[in-house]
mmCIF file with all atom_site columns, C-alpha atoms and ligand atoms in Angstrom:
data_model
loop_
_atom_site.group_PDB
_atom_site.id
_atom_site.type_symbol
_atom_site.label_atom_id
_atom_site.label_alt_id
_atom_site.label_comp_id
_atom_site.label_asym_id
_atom_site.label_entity_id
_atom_site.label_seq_id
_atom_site.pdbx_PDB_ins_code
_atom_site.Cartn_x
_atom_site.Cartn_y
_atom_site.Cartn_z
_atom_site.occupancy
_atom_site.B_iso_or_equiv
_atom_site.pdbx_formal_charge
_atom_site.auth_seq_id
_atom_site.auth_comp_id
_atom_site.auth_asym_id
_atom_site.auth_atom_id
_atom_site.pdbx_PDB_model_num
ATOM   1   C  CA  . UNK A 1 1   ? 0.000   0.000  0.000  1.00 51.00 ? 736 UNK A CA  1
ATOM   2   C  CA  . UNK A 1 2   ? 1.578   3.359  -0.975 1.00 58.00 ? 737 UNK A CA  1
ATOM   3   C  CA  . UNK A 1 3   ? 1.555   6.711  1.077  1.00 60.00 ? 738 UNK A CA  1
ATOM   4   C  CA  . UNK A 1 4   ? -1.499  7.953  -0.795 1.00 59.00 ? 739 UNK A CA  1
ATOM   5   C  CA  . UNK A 1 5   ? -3.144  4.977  0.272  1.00 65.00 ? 740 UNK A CA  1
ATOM   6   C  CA  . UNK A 1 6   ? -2.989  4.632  4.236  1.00 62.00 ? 741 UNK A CA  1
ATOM   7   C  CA  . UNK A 1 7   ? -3.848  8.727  4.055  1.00 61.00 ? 742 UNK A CA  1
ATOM   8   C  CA  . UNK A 1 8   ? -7.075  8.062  2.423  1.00 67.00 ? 743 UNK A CA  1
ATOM   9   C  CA  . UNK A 1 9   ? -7.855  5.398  4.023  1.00 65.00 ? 744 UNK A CA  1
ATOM   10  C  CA  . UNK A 1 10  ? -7.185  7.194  7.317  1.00 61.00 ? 745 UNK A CA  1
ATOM   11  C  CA  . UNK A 1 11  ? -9.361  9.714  5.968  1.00 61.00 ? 746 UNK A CA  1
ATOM   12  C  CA  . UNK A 1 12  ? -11.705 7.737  5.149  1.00 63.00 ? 747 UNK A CA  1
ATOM   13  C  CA  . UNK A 1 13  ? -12.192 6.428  8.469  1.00 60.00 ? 748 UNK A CA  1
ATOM   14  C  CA  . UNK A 1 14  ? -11.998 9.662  10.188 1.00 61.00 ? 749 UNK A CA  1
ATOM   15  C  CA  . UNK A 1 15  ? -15.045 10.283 8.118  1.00 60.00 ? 750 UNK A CA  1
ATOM   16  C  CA  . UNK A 1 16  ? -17.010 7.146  9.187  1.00 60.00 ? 751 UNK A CA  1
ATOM   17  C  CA  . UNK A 1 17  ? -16.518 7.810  13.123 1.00 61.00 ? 752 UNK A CA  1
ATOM   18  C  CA  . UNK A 1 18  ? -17.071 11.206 12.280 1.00 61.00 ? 753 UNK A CA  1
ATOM   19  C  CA  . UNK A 1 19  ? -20.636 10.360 10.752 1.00 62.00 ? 754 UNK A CA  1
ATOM   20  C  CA  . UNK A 1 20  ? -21.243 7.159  14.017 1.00 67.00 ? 755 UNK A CA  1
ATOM   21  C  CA  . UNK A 1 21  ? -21.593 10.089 16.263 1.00 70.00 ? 756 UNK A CA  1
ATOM   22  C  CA  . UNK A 1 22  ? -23.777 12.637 14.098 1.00 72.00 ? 757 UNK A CA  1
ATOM   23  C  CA  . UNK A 1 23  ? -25.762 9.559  14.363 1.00 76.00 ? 758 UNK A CA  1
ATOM   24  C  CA  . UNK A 1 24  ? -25.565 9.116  17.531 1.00 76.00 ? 759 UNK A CA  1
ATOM   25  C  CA  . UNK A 1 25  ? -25.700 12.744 18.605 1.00 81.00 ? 760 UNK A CA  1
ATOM   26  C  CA  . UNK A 1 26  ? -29.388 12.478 16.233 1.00 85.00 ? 761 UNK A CA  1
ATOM   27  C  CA  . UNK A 1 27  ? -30.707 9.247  18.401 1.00 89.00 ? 762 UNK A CA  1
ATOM   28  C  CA  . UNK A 1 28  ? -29.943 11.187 21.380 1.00 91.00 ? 763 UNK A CA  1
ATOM   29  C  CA  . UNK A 1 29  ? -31.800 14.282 19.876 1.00 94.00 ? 764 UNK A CA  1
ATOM   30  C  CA  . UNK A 1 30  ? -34.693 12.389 18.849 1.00 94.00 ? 765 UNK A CA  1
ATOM   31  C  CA  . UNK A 1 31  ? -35.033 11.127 22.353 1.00 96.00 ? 766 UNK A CA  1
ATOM   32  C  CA  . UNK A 1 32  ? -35.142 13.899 24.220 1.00 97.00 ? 767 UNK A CA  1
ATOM   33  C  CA  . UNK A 1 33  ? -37.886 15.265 21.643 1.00 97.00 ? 768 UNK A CA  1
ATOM   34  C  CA  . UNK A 1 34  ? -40.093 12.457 22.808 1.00 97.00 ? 769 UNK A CA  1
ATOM   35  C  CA  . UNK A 1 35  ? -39.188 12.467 26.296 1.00 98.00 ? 770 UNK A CA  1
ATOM   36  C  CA  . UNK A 1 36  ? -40.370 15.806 26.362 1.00 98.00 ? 771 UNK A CA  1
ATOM   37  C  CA  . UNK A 1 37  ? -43.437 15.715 24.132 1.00 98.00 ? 772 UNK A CA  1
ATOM   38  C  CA  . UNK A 1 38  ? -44.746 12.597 25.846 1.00 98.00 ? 773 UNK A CA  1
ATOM   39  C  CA  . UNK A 1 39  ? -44.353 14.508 28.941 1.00 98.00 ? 774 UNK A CA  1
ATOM   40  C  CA  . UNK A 1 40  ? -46.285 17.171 27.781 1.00 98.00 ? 775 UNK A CA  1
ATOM   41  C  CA  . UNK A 1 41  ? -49.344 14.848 26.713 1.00 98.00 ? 776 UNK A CA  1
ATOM   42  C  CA  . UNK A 1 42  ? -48.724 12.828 30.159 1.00 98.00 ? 777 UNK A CA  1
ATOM   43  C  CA  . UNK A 1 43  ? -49.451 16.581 32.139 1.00 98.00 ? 778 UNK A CA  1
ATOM   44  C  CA  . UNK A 1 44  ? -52.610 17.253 29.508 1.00 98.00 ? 779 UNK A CA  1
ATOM   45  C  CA  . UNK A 1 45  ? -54.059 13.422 30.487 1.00 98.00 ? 780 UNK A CA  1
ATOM   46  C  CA  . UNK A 1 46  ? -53.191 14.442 34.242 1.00 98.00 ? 781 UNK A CA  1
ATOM   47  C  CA  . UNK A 1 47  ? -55.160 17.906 33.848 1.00 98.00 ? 782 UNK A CA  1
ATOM   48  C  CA  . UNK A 1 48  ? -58.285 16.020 32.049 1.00 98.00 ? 783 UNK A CA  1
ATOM   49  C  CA  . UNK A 1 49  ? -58.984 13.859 35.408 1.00 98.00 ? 784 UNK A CA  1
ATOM   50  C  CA  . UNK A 1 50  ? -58.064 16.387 37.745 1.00 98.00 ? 785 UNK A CA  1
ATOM   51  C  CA  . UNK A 1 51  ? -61.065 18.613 35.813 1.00 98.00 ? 786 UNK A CA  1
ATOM   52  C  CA  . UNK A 1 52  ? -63.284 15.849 35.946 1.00 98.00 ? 787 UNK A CA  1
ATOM   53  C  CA  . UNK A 1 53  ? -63.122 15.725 39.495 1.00 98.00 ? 788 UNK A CA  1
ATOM   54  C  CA  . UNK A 1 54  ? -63.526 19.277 40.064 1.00 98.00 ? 789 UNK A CA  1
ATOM   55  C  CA  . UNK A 1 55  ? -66.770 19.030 37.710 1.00 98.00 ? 790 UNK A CA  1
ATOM   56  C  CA  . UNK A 1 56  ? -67.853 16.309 40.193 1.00 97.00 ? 791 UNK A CA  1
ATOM   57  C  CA  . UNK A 1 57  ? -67.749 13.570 37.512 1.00 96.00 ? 792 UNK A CA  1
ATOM   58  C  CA  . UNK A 1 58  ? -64.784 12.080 39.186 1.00 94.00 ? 793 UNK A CA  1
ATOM   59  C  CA  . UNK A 1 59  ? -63.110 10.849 41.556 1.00 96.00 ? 794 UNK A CA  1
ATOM   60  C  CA  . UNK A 1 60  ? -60.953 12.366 44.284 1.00 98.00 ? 795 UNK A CA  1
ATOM   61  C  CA  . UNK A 1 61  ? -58.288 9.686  44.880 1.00 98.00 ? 796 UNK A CA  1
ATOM   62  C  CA  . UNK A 1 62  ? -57.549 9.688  41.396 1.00 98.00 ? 797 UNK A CA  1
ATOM   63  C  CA  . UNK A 1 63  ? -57.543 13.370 40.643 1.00 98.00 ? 798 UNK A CA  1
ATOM   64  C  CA  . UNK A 1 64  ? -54.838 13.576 43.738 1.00 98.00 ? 799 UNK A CA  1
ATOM   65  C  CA  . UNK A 1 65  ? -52.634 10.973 42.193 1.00 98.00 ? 800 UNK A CA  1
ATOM   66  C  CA  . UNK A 1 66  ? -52.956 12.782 39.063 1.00 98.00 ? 801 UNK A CA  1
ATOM   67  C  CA  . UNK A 1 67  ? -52.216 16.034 40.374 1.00 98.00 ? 802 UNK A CA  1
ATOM   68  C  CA  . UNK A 1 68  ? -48.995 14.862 42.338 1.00 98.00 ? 803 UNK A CA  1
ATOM   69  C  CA  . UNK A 1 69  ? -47.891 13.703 38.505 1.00 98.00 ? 804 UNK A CA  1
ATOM   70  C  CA  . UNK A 1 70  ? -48.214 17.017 37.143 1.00 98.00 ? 805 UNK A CA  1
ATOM   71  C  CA  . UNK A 1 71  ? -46.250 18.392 40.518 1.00 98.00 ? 806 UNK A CA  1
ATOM   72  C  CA  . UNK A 1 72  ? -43.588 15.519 39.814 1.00 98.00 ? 807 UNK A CA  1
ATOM   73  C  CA  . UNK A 1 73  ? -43.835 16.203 35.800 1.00 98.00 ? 808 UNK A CA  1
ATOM   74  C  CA  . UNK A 1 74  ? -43.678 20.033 36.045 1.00 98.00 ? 809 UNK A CA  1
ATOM   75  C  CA  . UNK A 1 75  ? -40.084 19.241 37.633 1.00 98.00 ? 810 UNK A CA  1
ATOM   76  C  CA  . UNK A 1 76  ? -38.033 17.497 34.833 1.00 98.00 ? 811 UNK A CA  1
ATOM   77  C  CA  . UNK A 1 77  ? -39.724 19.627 32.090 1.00 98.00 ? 812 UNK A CA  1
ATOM   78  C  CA  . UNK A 1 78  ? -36.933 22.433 31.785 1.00 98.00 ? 813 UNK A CA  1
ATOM   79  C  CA  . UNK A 1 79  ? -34.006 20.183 31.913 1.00 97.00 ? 814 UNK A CA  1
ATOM   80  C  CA  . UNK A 1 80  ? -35.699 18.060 28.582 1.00 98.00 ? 815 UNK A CA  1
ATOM   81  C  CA  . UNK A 1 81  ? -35.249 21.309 26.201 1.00 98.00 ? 816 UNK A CA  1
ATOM   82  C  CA  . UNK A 1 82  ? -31.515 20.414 25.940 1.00 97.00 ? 817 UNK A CA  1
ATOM   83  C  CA  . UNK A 1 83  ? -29.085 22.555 23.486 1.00 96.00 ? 818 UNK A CA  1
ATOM   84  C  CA  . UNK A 1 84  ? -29.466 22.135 19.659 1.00 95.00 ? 819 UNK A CA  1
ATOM   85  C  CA  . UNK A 1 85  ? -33.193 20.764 20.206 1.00 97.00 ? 820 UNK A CA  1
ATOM   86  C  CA  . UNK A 1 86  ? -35.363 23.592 18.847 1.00 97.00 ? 821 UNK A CA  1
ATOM   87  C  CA  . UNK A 1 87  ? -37.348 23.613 15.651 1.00 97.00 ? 822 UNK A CA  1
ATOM   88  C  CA  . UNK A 1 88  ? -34.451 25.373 14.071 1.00 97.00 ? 823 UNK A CA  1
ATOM   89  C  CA  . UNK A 1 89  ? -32.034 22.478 15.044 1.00 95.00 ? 824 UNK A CA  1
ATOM   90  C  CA  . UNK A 1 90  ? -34.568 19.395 14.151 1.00 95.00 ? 825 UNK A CA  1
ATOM   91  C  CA  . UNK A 1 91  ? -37.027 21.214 11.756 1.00 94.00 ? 826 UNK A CA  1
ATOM   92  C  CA  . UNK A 1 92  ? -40.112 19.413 11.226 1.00 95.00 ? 827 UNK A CA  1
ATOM   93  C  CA  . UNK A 1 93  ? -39.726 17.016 14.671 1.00 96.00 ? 828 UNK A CA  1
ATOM   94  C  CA  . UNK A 1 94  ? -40.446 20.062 17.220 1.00 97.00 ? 829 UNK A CA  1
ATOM   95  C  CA  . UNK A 1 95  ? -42.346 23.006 18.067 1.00 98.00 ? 830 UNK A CA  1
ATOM   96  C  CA  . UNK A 1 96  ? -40.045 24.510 20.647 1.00 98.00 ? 831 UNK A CA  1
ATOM   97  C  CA  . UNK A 1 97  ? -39.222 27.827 19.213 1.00 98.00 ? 832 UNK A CA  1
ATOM   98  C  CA  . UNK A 1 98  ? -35.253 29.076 19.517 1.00 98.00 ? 833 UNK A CA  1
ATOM   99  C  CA  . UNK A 1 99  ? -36.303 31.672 21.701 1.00 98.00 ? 834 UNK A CA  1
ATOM   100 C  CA  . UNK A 1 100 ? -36.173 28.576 24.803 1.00 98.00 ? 835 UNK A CA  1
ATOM   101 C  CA  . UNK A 1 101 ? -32.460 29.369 24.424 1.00 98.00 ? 836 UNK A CA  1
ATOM   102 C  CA  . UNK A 1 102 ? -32.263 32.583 24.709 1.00 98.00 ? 837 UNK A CA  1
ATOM   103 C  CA  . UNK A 1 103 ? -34.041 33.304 27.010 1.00 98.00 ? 838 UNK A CA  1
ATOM   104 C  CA  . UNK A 1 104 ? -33.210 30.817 29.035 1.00 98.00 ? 839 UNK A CA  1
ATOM   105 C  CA  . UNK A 1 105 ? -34.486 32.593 32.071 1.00 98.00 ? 840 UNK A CA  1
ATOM   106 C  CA  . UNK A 1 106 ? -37.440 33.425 31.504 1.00 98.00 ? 841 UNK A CA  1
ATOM   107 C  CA  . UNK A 1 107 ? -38.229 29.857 29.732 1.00 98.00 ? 842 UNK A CA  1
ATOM   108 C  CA  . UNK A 1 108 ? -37.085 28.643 33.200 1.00 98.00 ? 843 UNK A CA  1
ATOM   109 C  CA  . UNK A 1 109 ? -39.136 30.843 35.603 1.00 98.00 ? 844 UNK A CA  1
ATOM   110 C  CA  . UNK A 1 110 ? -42.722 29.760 33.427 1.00 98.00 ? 845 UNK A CA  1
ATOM   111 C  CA  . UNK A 1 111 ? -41.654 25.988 34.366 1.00 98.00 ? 846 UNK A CA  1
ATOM   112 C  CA  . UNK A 1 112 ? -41.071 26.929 38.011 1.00 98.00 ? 847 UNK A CA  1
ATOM   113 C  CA  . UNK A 1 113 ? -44.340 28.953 37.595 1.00 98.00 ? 848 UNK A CA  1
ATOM   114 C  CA  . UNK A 1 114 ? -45.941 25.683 36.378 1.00 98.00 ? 849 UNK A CA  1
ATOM   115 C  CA  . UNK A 1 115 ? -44.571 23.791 38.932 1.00 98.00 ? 850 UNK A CA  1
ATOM   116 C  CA  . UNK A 1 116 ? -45.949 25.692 41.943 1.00 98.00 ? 851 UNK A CA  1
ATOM   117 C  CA  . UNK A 1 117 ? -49.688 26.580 40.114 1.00 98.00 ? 852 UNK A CA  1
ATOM   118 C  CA  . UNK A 1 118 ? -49.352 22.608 40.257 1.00 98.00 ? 853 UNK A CA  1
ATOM   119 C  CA  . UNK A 1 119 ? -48.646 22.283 44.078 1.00 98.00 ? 854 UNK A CA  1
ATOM   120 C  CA  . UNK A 1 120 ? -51.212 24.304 45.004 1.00 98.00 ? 855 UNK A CA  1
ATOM   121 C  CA  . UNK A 1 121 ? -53.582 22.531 42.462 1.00 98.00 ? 856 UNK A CA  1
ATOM   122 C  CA  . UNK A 1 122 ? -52.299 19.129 44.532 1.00 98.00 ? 857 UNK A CA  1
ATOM   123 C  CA  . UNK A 1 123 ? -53.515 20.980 47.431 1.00 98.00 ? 858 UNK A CA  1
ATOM   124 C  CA  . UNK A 1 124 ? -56.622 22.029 46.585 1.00 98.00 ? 859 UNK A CA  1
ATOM   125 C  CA  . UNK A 1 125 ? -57.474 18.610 45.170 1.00 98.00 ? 860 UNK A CA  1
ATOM   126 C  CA  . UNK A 1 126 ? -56.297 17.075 48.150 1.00 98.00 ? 861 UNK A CA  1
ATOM   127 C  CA  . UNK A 1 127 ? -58.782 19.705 50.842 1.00 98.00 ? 862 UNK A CA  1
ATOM   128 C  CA  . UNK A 1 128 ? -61.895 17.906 48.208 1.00 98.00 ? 863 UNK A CA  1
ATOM   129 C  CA  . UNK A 1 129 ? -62.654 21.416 47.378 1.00 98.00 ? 864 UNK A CA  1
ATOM   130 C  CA  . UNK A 1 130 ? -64.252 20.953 44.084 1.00 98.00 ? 865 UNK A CA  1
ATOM   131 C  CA  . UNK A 1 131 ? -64.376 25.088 43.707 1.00 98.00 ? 866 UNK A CA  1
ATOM   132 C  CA  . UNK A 1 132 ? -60.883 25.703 44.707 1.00 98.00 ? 867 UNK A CA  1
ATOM   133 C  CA  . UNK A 1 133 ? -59.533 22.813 42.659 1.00 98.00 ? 868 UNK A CA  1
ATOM   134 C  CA  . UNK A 1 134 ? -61.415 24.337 39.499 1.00 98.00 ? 869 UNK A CA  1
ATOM   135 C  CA  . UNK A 1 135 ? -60.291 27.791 40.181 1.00 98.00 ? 870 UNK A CA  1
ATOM   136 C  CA  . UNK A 1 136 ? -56.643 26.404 40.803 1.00 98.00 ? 871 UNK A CA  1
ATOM   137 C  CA  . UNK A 1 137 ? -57.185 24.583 37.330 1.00 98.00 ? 872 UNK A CA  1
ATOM   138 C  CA  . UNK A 1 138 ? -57.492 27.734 35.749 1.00 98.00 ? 873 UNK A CA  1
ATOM   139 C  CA  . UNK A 1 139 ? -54.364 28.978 36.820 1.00 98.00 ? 874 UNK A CA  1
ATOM   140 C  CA  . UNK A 1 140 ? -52.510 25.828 36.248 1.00 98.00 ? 875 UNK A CA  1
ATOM   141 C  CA  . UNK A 1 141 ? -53.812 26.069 32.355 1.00 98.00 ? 876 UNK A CA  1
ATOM   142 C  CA  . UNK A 1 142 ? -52.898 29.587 32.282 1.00 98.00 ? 877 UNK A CA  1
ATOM   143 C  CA  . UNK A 1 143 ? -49.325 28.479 33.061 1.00 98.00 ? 878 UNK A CA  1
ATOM   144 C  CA  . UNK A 1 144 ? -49.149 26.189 30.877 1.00 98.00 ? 879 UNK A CA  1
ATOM   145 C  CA  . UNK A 1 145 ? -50.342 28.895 28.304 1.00 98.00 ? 880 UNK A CA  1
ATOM   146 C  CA  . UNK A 1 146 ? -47.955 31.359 29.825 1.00 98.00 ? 881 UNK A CA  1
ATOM   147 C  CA  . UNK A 1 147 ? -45.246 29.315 28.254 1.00 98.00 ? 882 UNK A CA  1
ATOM   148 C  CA  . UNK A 1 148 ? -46.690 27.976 25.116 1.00 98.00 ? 883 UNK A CA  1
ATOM   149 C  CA  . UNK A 1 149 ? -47.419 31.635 23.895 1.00 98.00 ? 884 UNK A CA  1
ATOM   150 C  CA  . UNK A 1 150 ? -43.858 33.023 23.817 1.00 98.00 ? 885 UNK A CA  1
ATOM   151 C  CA  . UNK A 1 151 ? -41.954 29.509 23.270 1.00 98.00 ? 886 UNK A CA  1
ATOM   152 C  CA  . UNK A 1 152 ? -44.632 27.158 21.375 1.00 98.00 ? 887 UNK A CA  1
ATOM   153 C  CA  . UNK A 1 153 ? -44.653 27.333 17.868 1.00 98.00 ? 888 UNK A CA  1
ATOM   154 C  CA  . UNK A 1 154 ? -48.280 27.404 16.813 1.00 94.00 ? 889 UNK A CA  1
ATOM   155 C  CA  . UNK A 1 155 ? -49.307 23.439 16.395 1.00 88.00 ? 890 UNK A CA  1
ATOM   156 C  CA  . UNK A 1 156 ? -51.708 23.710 13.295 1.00 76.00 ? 891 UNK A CA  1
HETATM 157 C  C1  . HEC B 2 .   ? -41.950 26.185 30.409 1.00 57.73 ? 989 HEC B C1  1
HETATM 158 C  C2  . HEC B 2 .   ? -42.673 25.995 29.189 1.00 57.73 ? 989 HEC B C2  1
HETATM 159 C  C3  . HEC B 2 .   ? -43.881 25.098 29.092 1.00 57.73 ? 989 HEC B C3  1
HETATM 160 C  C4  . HEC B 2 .   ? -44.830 24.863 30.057 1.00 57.73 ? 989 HEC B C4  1
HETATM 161 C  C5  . HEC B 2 .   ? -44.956 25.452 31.450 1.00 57.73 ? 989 HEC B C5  1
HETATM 162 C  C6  . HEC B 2 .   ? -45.764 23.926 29.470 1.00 57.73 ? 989 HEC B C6  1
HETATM 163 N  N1  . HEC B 2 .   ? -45.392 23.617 28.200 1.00 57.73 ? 989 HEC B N1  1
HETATM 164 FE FE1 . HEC B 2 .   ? -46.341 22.323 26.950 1.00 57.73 ? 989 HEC B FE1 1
HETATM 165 N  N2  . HEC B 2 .   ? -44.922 22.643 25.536 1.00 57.73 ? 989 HEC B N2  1
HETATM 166 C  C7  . HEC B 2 .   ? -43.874 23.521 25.642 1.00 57.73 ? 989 HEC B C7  1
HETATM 167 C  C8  . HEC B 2 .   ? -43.067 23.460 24.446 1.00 57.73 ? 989 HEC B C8  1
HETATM 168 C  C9  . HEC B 2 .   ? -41.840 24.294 24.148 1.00 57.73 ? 989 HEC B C9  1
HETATM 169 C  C10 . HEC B 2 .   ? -43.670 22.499 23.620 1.00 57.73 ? 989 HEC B C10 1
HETATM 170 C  C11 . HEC B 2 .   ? -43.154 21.990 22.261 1.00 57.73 ? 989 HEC B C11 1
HETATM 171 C  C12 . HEC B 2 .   ? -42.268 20.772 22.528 1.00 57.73 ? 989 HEC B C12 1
HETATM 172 C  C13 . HEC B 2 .   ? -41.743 20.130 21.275 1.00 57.73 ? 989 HEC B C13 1
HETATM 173 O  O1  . HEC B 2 .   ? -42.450 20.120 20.249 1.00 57.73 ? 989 HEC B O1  1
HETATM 174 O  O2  . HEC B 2 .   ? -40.621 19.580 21.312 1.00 57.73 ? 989 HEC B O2  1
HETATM 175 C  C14 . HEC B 2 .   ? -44.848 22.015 24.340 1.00 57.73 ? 989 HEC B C14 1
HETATM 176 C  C15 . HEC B 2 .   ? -45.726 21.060 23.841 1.00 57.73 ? 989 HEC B C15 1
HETATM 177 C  C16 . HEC B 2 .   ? -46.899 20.656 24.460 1.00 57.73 ? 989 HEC B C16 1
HETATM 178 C  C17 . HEC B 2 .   ? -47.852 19.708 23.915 1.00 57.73 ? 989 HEC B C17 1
HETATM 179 C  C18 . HEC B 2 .   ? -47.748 19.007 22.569 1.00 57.73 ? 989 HEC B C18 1
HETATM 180 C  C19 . HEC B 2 .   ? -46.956 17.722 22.748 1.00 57.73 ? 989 HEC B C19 1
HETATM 181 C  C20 . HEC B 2 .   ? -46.843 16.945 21.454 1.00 57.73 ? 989 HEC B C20 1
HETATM 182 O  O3  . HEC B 2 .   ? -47.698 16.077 21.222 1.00 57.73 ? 989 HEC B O3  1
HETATM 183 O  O4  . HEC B 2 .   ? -45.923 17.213 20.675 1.00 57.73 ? 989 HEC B O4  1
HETATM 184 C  C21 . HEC B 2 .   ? -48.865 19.570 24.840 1.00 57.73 ? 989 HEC B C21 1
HETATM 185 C  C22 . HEC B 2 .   ? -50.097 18.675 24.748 1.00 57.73 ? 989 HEC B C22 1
HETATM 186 C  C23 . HEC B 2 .   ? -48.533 20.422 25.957 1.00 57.73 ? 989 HEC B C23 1
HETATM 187 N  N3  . HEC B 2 .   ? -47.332 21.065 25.693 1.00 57.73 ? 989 HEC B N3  1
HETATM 188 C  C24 . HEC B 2 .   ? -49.289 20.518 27.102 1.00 57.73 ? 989 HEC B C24 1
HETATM 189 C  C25 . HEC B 2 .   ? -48.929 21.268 28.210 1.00 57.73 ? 989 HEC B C25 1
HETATM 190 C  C26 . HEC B 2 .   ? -49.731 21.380 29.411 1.00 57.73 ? 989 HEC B C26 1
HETATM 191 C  C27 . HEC B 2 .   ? -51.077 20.713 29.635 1.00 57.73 ? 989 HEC B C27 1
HETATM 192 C  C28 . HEC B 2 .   ? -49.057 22.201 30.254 1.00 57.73 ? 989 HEC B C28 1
HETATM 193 C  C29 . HEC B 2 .   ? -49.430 22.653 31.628 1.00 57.73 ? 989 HEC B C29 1
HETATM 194 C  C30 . HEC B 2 .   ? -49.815 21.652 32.577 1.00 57.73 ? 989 HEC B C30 1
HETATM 195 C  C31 . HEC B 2 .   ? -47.821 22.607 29.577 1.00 57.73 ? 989 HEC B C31 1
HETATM 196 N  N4  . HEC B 2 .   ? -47.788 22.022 28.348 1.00 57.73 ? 989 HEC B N4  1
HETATM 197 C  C32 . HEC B 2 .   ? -46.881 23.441 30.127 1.00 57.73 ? 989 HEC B C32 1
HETATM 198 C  C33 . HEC B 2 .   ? -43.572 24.329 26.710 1.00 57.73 ? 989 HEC B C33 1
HETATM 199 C  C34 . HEC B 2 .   ? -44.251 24.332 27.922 1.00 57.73 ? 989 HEC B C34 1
#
């Protein structure tokens, strides 16, 4: 094998790892995309019972366990919006708008927001207040929307 030879093929190799992790780096990508998404339908199901309940078409014990979900959801949901995940990054895949990454603090504060509007929702569940766990509803939705507005690209 000549000179020119073991370069290219060195090259060549180079390339291939090169590629294994842009694949890998993708997988990882993709993952996160449905961690995050799946939590976000897992906090909507959550919200459907806990509304139920405070309609009085369901039940209590349920609603709480639900509601101590969205508490325990609420939590992880800022650290799944990892870098290089927004819709610019992975167009087509994701609705999270660039604007999660910078402004990273204010992204962060409407989860924290979330996650307290969900304590006290937890709360009022808990009490069997059916009015104060469909007034704290309303402010748990409007925290969700408090995010969605600014960082959600419209879902058509
Ligand atoms: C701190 C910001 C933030 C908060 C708070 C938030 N969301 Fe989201 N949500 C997003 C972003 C960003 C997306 C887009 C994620 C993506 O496409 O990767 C999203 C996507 C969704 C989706 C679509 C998931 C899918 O199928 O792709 C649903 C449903 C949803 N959110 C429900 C909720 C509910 C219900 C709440 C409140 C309990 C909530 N979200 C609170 C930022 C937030």
């Amino acid at each position: 094998m000549n000179k020119f030879r073991i370069v290219t093929a060195a090259m060549i190799a180079t390339i291939m790892v090169g590629g294994g992790t842009v694949t890998v780096f993708a997988q990882e990508k993709e993952a996160t995309l449905k961690a995050r998404q799946d939590l976000m339908k897992a906090q909507g199901a959550d919200l459907r019972i806990i509304k139920a309940f405070a309609d009085g078409q369901g039940d209590q014990a349920a609603a709480l366990e639900k509601a101590n979900d969205l508490v325990a959801q609420s939590a992880k949901l800022a650290a799944l919006f990892t870098a290089g995940t927004s819709l610019k990054d992975i167009p087509g895949k994701t609705y999270a708008k660039p604007e999660i990454w910078t402004e990273k603090a204010k992204f962060d504060a409407a989860a924290a927001a979330l996650h307290s509007e969900a304590e006290k929702l937890a709360a009022a569940v808990k009490s069997g207040d059916k009015t104060a766990t469909g007034d704290q509803f309303k402010a748990v939705g409007g925290a969700c929307g408090n995010c969605h507005t600014p960082f959600r690209e419209k879902m058509s």
